[in-house]
Coordinates of C-alpha atoms in Angstrom, one line a residue:
X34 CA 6.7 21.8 -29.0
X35 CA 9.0 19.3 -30.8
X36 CA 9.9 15.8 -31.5
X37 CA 13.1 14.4 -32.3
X38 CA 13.3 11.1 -33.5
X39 CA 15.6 8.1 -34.5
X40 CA 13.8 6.1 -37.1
X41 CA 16.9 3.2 -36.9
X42 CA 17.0 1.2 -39.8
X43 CA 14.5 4.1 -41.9
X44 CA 14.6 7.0 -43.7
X45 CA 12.3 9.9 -44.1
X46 CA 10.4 10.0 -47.0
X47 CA 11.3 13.6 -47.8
X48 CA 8.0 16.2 -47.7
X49 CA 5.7 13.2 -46.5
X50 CA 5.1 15.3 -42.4
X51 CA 2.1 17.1 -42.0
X52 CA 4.1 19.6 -40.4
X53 CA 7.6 21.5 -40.8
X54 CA 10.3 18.4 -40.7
X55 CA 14.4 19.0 -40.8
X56 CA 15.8 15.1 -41.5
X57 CA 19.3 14.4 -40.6
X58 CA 20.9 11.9 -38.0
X59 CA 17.5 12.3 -36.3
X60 CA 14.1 13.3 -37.4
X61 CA 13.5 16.7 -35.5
X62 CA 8.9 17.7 -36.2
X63 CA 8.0 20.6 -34.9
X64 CA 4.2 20.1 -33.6
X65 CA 3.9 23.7 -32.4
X66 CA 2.4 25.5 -29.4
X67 CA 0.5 23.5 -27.3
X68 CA -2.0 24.9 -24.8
X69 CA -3.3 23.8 -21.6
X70 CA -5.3 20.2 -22.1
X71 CA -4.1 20.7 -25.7
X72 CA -2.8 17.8 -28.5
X73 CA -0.9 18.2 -31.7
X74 CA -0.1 15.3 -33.7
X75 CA 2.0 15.1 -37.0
X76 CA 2.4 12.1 -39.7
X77 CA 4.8 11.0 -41.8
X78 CA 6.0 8.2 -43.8
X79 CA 9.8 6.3 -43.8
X80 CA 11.0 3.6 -46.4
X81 CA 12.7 0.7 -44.4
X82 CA 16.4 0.2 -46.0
X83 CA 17.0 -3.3 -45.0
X84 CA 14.0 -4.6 -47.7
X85 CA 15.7 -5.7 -50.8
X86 CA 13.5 -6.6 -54.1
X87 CA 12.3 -10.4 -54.7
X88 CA 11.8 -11.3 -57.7
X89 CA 8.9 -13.8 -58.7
X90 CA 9.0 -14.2 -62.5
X91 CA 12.0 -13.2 -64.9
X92 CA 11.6 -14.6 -68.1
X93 CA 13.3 -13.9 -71.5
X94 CA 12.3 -16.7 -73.8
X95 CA 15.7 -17.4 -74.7
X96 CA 14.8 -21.0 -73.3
X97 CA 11.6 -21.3 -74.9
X98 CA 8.4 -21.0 -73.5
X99 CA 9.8 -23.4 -70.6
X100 CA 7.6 -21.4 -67.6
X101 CA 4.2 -21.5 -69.7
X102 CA 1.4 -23.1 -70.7
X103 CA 0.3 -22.9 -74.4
X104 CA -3.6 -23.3 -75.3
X105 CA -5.5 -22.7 -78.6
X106 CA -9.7 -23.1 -77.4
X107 CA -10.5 -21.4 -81.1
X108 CA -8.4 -22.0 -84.5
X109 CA -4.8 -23.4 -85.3
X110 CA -2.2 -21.1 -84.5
X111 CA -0.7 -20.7 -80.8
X112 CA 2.0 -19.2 -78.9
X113 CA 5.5 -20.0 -79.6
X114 CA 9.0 -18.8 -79.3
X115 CA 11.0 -17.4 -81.8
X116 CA 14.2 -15.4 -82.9
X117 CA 11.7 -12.6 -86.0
X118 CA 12.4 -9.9 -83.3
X119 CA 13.4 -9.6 -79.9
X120 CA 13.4 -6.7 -76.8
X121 CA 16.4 -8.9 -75.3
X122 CA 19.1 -11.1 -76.9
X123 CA 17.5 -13.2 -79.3
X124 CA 14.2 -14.7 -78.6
X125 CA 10.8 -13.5 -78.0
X126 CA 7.0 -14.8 -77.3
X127 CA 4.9 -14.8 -80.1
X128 CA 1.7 -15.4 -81.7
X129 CA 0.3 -14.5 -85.1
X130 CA -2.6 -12.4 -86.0
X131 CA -4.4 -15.2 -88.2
X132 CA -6.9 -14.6 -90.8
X133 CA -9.0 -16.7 -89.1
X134 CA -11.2 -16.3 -86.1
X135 CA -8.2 -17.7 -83.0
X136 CA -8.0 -17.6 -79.5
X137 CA -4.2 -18.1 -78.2
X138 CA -3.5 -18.5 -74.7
X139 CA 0.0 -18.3 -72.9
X140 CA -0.6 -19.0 -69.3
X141 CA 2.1 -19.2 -66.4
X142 CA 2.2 -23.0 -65.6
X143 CA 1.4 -22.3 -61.3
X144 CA -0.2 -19.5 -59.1
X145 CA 2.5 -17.1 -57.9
X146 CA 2.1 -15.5 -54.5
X147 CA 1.6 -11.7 -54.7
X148 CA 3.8 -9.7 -52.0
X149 CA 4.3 -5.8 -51.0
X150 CA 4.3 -3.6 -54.1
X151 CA 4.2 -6.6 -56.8
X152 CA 4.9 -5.3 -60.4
X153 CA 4.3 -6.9 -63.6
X154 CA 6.6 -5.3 -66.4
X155 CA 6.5 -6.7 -70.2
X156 CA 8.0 -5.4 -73.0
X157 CA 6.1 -5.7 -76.5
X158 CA 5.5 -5.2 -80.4
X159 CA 2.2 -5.4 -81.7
X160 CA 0.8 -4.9 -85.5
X161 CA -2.8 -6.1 -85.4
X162 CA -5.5 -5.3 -87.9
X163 CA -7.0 -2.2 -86.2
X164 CA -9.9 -2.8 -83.9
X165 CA -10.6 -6.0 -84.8
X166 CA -7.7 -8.5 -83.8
X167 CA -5.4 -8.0 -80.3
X168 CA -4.1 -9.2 -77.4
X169 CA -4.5 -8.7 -73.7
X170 CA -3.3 -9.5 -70.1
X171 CA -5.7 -11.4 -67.7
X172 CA -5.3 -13.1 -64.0
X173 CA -6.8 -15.6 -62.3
X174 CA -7.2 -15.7 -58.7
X175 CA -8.9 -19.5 -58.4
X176 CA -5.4 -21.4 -60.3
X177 CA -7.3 -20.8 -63.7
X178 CA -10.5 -21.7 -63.5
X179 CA -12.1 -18.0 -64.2
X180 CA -9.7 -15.4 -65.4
X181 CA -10.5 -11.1 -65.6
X182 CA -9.1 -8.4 -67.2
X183 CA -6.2 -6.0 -65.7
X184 CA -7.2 -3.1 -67.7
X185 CA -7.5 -1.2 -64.6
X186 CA -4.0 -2.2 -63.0
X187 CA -2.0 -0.5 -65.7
X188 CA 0.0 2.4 -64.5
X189 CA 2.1 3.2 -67.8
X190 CA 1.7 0.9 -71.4
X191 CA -1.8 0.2 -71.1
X192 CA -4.5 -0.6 -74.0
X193 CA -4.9 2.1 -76.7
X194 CA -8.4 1.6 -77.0
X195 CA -11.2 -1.1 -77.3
X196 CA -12.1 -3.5 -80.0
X197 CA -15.2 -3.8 -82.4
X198 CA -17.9 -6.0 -81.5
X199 CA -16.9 -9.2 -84.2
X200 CA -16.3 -12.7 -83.8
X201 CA -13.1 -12.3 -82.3
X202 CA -13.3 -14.4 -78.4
X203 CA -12.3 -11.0 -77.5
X204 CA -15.0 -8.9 -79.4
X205 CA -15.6 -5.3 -77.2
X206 CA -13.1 -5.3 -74.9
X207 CA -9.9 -2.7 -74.3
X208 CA -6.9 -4.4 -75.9
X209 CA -3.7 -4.0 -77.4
X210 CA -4.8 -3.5 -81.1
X211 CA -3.5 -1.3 -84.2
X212 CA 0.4 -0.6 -84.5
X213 CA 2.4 0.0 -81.9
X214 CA 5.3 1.4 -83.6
X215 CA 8.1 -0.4 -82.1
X216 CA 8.9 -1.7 -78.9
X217 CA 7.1 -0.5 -75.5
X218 CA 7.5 -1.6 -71.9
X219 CA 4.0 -1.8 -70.0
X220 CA 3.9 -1.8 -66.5
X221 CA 0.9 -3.2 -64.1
X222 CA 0.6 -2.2 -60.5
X223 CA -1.3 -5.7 -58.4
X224 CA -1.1 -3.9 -55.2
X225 CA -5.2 -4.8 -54.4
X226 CA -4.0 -8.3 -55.0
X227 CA -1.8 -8.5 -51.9
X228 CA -1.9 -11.9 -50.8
X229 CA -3.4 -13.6 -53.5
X230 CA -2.0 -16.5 -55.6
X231 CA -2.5 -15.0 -58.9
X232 CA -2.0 -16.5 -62.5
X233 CA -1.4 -14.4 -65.1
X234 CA -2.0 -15.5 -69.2
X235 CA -1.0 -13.3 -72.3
X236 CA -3.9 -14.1 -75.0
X237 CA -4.6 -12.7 -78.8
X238 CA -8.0 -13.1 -80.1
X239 CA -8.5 -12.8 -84.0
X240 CA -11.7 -12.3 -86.1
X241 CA -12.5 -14.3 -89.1
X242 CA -10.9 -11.8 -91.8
X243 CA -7.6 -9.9 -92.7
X244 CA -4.7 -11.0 -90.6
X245 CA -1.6 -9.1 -89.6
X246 CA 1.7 -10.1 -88.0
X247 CA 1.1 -10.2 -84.2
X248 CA 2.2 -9.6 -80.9
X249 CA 5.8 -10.2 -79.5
X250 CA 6.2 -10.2 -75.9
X251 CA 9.5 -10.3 -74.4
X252 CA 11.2 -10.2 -70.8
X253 CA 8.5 -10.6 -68.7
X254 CA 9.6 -9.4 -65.0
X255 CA 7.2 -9.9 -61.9
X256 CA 8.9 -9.1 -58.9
X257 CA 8.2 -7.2 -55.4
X258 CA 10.4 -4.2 -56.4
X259 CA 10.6 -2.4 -53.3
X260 CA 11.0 -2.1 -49.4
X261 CA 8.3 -1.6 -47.1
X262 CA 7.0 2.0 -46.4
X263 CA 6.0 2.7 -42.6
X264 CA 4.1 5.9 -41.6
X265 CA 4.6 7.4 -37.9
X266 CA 2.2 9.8 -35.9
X267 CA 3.9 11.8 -33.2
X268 CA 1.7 13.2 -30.8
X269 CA 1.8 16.0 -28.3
X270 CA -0.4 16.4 -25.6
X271 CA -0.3 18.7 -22.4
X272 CA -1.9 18.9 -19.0
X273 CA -4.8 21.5 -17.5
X274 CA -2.0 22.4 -15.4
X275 CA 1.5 23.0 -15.8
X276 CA 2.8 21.4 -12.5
X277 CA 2.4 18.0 -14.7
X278 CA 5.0 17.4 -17.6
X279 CA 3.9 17.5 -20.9
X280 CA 3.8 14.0 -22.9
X281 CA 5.0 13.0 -26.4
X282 CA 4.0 9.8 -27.8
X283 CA 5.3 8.3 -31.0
X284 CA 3.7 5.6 -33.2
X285 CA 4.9 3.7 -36.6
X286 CA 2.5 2.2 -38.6
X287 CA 3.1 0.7 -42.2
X288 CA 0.7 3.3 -43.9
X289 CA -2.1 1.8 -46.7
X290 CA -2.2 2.1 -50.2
X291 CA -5.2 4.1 -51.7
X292 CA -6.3 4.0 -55.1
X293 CA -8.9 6.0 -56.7
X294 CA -10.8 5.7 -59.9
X295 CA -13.5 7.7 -62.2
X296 CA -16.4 5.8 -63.4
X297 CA -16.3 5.7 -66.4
X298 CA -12.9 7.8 -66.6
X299 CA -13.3 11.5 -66.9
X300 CA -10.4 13.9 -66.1
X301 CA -11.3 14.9 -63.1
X302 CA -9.1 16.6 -60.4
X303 CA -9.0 14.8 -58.0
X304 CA -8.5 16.3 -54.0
X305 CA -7.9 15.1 -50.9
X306 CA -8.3 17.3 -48.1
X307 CA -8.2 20.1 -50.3
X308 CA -5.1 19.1 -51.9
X309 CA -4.6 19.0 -55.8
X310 CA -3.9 15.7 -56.2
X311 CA -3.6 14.2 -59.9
X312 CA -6.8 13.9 -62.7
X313 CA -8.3 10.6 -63.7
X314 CA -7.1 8.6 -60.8
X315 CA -4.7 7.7 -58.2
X316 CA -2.5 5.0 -58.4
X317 CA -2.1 3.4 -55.4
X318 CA -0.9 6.1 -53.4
X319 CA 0.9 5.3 -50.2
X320 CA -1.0 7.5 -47.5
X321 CA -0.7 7.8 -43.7
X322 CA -3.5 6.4 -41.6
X323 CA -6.6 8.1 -41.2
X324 CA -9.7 9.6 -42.3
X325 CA -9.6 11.9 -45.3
X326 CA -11.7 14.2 -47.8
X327 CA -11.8 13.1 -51.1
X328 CA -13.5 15.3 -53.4
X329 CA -14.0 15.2 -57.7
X330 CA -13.8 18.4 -59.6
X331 CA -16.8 19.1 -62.4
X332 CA -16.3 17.3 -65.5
X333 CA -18.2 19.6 -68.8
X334 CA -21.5 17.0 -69.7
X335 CA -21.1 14.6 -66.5
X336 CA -22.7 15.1 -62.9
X337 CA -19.8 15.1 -60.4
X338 CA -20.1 12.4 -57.6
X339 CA -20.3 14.4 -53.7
X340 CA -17.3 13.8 -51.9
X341 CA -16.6 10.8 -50.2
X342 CA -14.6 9.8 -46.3
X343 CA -11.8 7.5 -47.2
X344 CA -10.4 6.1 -44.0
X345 CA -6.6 4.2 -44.3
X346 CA -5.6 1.7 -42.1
X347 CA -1.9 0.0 -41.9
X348 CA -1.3 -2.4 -44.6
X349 CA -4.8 -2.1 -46.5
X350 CA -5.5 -1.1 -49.9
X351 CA -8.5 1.5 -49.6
X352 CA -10.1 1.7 -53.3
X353 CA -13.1 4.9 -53.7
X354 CA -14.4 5.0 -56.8
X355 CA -16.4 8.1 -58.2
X356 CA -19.1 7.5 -60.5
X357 CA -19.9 10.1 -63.1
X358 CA -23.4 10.2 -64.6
X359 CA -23.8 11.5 -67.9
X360 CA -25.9 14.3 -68.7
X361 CA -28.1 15.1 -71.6
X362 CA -28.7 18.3 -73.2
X363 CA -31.7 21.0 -73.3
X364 CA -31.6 24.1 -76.0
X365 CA -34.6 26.3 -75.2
X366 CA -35.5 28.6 -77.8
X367 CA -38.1 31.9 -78.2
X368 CA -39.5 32.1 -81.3
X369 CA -39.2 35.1 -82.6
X370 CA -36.0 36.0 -80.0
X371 CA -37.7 37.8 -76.9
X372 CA -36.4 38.3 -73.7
X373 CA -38.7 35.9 -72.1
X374 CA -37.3 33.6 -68.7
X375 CA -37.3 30.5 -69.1
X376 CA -37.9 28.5 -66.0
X377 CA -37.3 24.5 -65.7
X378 CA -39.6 23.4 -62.9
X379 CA -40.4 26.5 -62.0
X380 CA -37.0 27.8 -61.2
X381 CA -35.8 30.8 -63.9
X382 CA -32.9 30.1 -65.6
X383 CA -32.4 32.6 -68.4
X384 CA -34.0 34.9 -70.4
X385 CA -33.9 34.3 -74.4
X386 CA -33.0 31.5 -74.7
X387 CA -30.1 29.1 -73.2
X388 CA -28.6 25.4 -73.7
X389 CA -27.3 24.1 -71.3
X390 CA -26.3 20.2 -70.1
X391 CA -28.7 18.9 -67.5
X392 CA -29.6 15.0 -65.3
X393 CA -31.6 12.7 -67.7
X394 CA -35.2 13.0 -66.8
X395 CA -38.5 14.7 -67.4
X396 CA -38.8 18.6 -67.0
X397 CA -41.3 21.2 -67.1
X398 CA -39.9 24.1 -69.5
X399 CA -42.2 27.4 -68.8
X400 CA -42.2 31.0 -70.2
X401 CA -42.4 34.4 -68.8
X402 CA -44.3 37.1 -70.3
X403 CA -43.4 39.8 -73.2
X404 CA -45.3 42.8 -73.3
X405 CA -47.7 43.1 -76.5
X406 CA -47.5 39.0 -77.0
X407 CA -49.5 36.3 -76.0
X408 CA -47.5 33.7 -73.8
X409 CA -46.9 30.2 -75.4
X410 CA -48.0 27.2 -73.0
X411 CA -45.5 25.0 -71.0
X412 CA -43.9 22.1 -72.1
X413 CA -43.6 19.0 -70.7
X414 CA -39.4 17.5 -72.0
X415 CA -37.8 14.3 -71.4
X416 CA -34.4 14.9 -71.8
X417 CA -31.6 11.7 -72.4
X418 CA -27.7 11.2 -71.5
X419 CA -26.3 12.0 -74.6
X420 CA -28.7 12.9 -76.2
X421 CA -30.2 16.8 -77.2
X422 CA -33.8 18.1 -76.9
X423 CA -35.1 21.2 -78.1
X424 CA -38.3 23.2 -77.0
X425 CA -39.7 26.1 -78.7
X426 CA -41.6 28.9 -76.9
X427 CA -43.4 30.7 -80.0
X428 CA -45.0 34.1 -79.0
X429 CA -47.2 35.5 -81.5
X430 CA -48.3 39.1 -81.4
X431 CA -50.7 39.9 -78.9
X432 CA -50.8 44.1 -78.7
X433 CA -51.4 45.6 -75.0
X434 CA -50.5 42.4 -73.1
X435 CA -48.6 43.3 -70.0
X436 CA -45.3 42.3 -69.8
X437 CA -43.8 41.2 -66.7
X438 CA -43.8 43.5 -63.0
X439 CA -41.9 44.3 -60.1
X440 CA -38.7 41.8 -60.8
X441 CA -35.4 42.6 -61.0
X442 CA -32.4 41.6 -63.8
X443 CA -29.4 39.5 -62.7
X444 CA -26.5 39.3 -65.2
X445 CA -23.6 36.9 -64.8
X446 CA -20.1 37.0 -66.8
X447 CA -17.4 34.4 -66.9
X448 CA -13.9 36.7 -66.8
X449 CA -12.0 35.1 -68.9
X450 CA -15.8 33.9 -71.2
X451 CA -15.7 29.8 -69.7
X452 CA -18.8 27.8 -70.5
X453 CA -18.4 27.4 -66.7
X454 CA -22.2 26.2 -65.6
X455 CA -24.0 29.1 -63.6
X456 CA -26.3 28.1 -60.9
X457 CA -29.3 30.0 -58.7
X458 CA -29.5 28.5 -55.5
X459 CA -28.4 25.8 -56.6
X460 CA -30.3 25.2 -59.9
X461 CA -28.2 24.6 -63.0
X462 CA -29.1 27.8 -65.2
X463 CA -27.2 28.4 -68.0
X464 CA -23.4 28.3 -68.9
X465 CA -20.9 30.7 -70.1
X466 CA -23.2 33.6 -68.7
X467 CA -26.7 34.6 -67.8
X468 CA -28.3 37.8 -70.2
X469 CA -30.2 39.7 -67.4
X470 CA -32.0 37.3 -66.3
X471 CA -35.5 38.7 -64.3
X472 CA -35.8 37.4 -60.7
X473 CA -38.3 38.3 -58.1
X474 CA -36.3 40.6 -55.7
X475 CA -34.1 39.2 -53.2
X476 CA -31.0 37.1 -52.2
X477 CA -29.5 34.7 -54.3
X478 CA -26.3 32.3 -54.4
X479 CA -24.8 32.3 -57.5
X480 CA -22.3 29.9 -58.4
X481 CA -19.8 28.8 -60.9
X482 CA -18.7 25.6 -62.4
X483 CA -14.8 23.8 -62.6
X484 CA -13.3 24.5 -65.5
X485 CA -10.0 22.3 -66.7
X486 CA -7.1 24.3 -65.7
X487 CA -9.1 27.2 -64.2
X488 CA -10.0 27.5 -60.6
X489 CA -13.5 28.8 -59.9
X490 CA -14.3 31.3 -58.0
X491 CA -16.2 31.0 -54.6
X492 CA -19.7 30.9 -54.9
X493 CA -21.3 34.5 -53.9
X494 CA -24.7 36.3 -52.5
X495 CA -25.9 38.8 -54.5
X496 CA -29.5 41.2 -54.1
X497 CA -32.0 41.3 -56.9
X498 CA -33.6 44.7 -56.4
X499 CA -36.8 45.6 -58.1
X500 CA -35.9 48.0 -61.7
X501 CA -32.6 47.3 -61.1
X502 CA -29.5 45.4 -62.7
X503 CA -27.7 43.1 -60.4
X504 CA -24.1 42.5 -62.5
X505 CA -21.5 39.6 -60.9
X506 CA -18.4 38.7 -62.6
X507 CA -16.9 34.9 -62.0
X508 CA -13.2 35.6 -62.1
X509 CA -11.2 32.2 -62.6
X510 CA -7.7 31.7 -62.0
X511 CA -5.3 30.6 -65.0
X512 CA -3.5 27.0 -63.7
X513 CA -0.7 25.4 -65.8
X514 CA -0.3 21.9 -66.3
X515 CA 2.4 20.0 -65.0
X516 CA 3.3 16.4 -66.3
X517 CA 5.8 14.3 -64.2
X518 CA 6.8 11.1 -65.5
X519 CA 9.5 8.5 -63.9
X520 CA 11.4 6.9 -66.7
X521 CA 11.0 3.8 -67.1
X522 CA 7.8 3.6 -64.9
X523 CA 8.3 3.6 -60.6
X524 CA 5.7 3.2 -58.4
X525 CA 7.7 5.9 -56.7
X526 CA 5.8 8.9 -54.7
X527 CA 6.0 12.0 -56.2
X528 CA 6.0 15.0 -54.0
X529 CA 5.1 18.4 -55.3
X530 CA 5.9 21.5 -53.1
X531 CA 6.4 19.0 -50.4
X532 CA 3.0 17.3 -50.9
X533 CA 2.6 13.3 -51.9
X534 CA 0.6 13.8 -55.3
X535 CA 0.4 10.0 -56.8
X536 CA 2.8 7.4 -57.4
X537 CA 4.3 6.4 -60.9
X538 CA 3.3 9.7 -62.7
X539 CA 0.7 12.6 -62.4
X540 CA -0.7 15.4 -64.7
X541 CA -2.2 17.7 -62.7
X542 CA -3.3 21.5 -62.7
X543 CA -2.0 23.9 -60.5
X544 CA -0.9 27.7 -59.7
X545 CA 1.2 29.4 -62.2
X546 CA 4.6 30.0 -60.8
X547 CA 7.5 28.0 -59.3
X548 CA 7.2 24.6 -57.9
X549 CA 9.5 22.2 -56.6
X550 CA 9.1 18.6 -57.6
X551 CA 10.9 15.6 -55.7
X552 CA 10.6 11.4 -56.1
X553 CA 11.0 9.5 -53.4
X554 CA 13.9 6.7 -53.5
X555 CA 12.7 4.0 -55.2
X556 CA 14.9 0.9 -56.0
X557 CA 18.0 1.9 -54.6
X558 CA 17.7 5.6 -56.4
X559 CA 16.5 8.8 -55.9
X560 CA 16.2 11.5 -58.9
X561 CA 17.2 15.3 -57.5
X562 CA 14.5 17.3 -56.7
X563 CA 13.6 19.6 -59.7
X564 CA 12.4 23.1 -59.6
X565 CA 9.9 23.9 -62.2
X566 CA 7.9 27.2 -63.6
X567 CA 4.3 26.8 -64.8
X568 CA 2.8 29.3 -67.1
X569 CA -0.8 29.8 -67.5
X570 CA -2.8 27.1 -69.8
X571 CA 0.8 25.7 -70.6
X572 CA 2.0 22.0 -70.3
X573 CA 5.5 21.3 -68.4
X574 CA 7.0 18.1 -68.2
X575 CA 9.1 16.9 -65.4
X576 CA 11.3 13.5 -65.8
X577 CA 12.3 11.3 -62.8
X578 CA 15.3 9.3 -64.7
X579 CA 16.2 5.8 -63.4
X580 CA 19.5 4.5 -64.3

């Protein structure tokens, strides 16, 4: 079954259906075969043409600092315009790095209403004493009263790192600070502040030593860059009998914006409904309405949040947020090397020996027997995030002592060797491989760990039999890496194999081989679609260029 539609004064966001789409005059979706008392629906998004950008704030200082507020709450020196260095013509925003401990405000004079797809871009030139003196962005959502940081709503330009803990108002926080080597534009997405009347203040804080010369800030543009984007579900749906006609309903809907974040951020790959997504984060992606999977990838020394139900509605921001915990570390050791298994509460993990990255907590580290020497005692271990603990089983000499009976030997490779994390049933046992490993006999899961730009093999059943070696090999899949940027930054979709990815940029792992990589229209242009080979464990970069 299919649906043709007229979408009027909208075009198809090319790739965007959840089912085979041809776009033309009309919008012809194929739903497919429909059975008796059977439904097929499809989704997709449109960009309405008739939206044209409004902008909210342009400002080049060639006036001065005539649509600001300038405040000093610590030390002499404050904001200013002047002509040192500009991005535009001939003036700039500045303020120096003193050699004294400062706090210099530059606040918009009035709350600014946020709209559909608001975008703060800046351009800048920093040189601060590393670390210790810098400058930051912050808004205000109550006309100034309390202000927070934005270090979260940058999608390109954002803070190089975070400052020492000194006397500077801004001591410990992420900031702009060091060199920046010239001019940069930084670009902030305030699509969670939809709605809100927002003040926004650009403010250096300085330490009590060693000065530098500062931060210019020039042509500072907050506008509502784009059109609305509207999603449509067309559904099919047929009688129990086929003396009724079959009925095809249609539905637009704006779509909702969902953003995702790690906590703290780890480059995860992120996946939604099973879909390679982007690593880190998504950036306010504009979705279709409806209830999704969104799963995190495992991240080497963290514990992976369980995936999560995201629901978008029309003209909502959806924010999910997965929360990493930090392991620590265990390194068991036999004293002199013996091929004794190791349990941790009871469950055997390796024999010899093994280190692996476990959940802070306390454990119970045991030891199985060796023929002809005396078994040490167990252990109790409290093991930290961060931090590494190491238990020693020592066997001393014990002649005629029976070694253990009746068990089996399970060994475990990593093809290519991956310190992938290898479970039993679900117990974390070792990583890169297990070295015959004794297990009473019978069924076990083994599973494998994700590995950055690898995809791990599906989890398997193997048999322990009694006097007998068990081997399993966990074959992963070499990815590339694929970069796309849009230059300068878009909060444009970017579609990969006809898949929305994440808006404004992604760097993602995915199959090695051809891939076709599209953008959708964004400010009145649309790059060509770009076809792109990946080779295994190799970066490739893909430009969406903006005139």
């Amino acid at each position: 079954m299919s649906a043709s539609l007229d979408l009027h004064n909208a075009s198809y966001v090319d790739g965007s259906a959840t089912c085979p789409a041809v776009s033309g005059t009309t919008l012809d979706l194929q739903l497919g075969d429909v059975g008796p008392a059977g439904s097929a629906a499809c989704r997709f998004l449109a960009r309405v043409t008739t939206a044209a950008t409004e902008v909210l704030l342009d400002d080049d200082f060639e006036s001065g600092l005539t649509s600001w507020a300038v405040t000093s709450p610590a030390g002499p020196d404050q904001w200013s315009a002047v002509s040192t260095d500009s991005h535009s013509p001939n003036n700039s925003a500045f303020a120096i790095d003193s050699i004294t401990t400062s706090d210099q405000q530059m606040t918009t004079t009035s709350p600014i209403t946020m709209g559909t797809s608001t975008v703060l871009r800046f351009w800048h030139r920093y040189d601060f004493e590393n670390r210790y003196d810098g400058g930051v962005v912050e808004i205000s959502e109550d006309g100034g009263t309390t202000w927070v940081g934005t270090q979260n709503l940058f999608v390109s330009g954002g803070y190089p790192t975070s400052l020492f803990s000194t006397s500077n108002p801004l001591s410990g926080r992420p900031a702009f600070t060091g060199d920046s080597g010239g001019w940069k534009e930084s670009v902030l997405s305030l699509d969670p502040y939809q709605g809100f009347d927002l003040m926004f203040r650009f403010r250096v804080g300085t330490d009590a030593s060693v000065g530098a010369p500062g931060w210019w800030v020039d042509d500072v543009r907050l506008a509502n860059e784009v059109g609305a984007i509207v999603s449509g579900t067309a559904t099919a749906s047929t009688p129990a009998t086929t003396s009724q006609p079959a009925q095809l309903q249609t539905e637009i809907h704006e779509g909702g914006l969902l953003r995702v974040t790690t906590d703290p951020p780890v480059p995860s790959q992120i996946t939604l409904d099973g879909v390679r997504m982007n690593r880190w984060g998504l950036n306010w992606l504009r979705v279709a309405p409806g209830s999704y999977e969104l799963c995190f990838s495992d991240v080497i020394d963290w514990t992976a949040p369980p995936c999560q139900t995201v629901v978008i509605e029309d003209g909502t921001t959806t924010t999910a947020v997965g929360t990493f915990s930090q392991r620590g570390f265990l390194r068991v050791e036999t004293s002199p090397p013996v091929p004794s298994t190791i349990t941790i509460d009871g469950e055997p993990a390796d024999d010899w020996g093994l280190w692996i990255d476990i959940d802070p907590g306390n454990y119970e580290v045991c030891f199985g027997a060796v023929a002809d020497y005396a078994t040490p005692p167990c252990q109790q271990v409290t093991v930290s995030a961060g931090a590494l603990e190491t238990v020693t089983g020592s066997f001393t000499p014990q002649p005629g002592s029976p070694g253990p009976a009746g068990h089996g030997l399970l060994r475990a490779t990593t093809s290519p060797a991956l310190p992938s994390m290898i479970s039993i049933n679900g117990n974390p046992a070792d990583r890169w491989g297990l070295d015959w490993v004794k297990l009473a006999p019978g069924s076990y899961d083994v599973c494998f760990s994700d590995i950055h730009l690898y995809v791990a093999p599906d989890c398997r059943t193997v048999e322990v039999v009694a006097g007998q070696v068990t081997a399993t090999e966990g074959v992963f899949e070499q990815l590339g890496d694929l970069r796309v940027v849009t230059a300068p930054p878009q909060p444009s979709t970017i579609y990969v194999d006809g898949l929305p990815r994440d808006a404004w940029g992604l760097w993602t792992d995915l199959p090695v081989g051809d891939h076709i990589v599209c953008f959708e229209g964004w400010a009145g242009f649309t790059p060509p679609c770009e076809t792109t080979t990946l080779t295994a464990l190799n970066t490739t970069i893909v430009e969406g260029t903006w005139p």
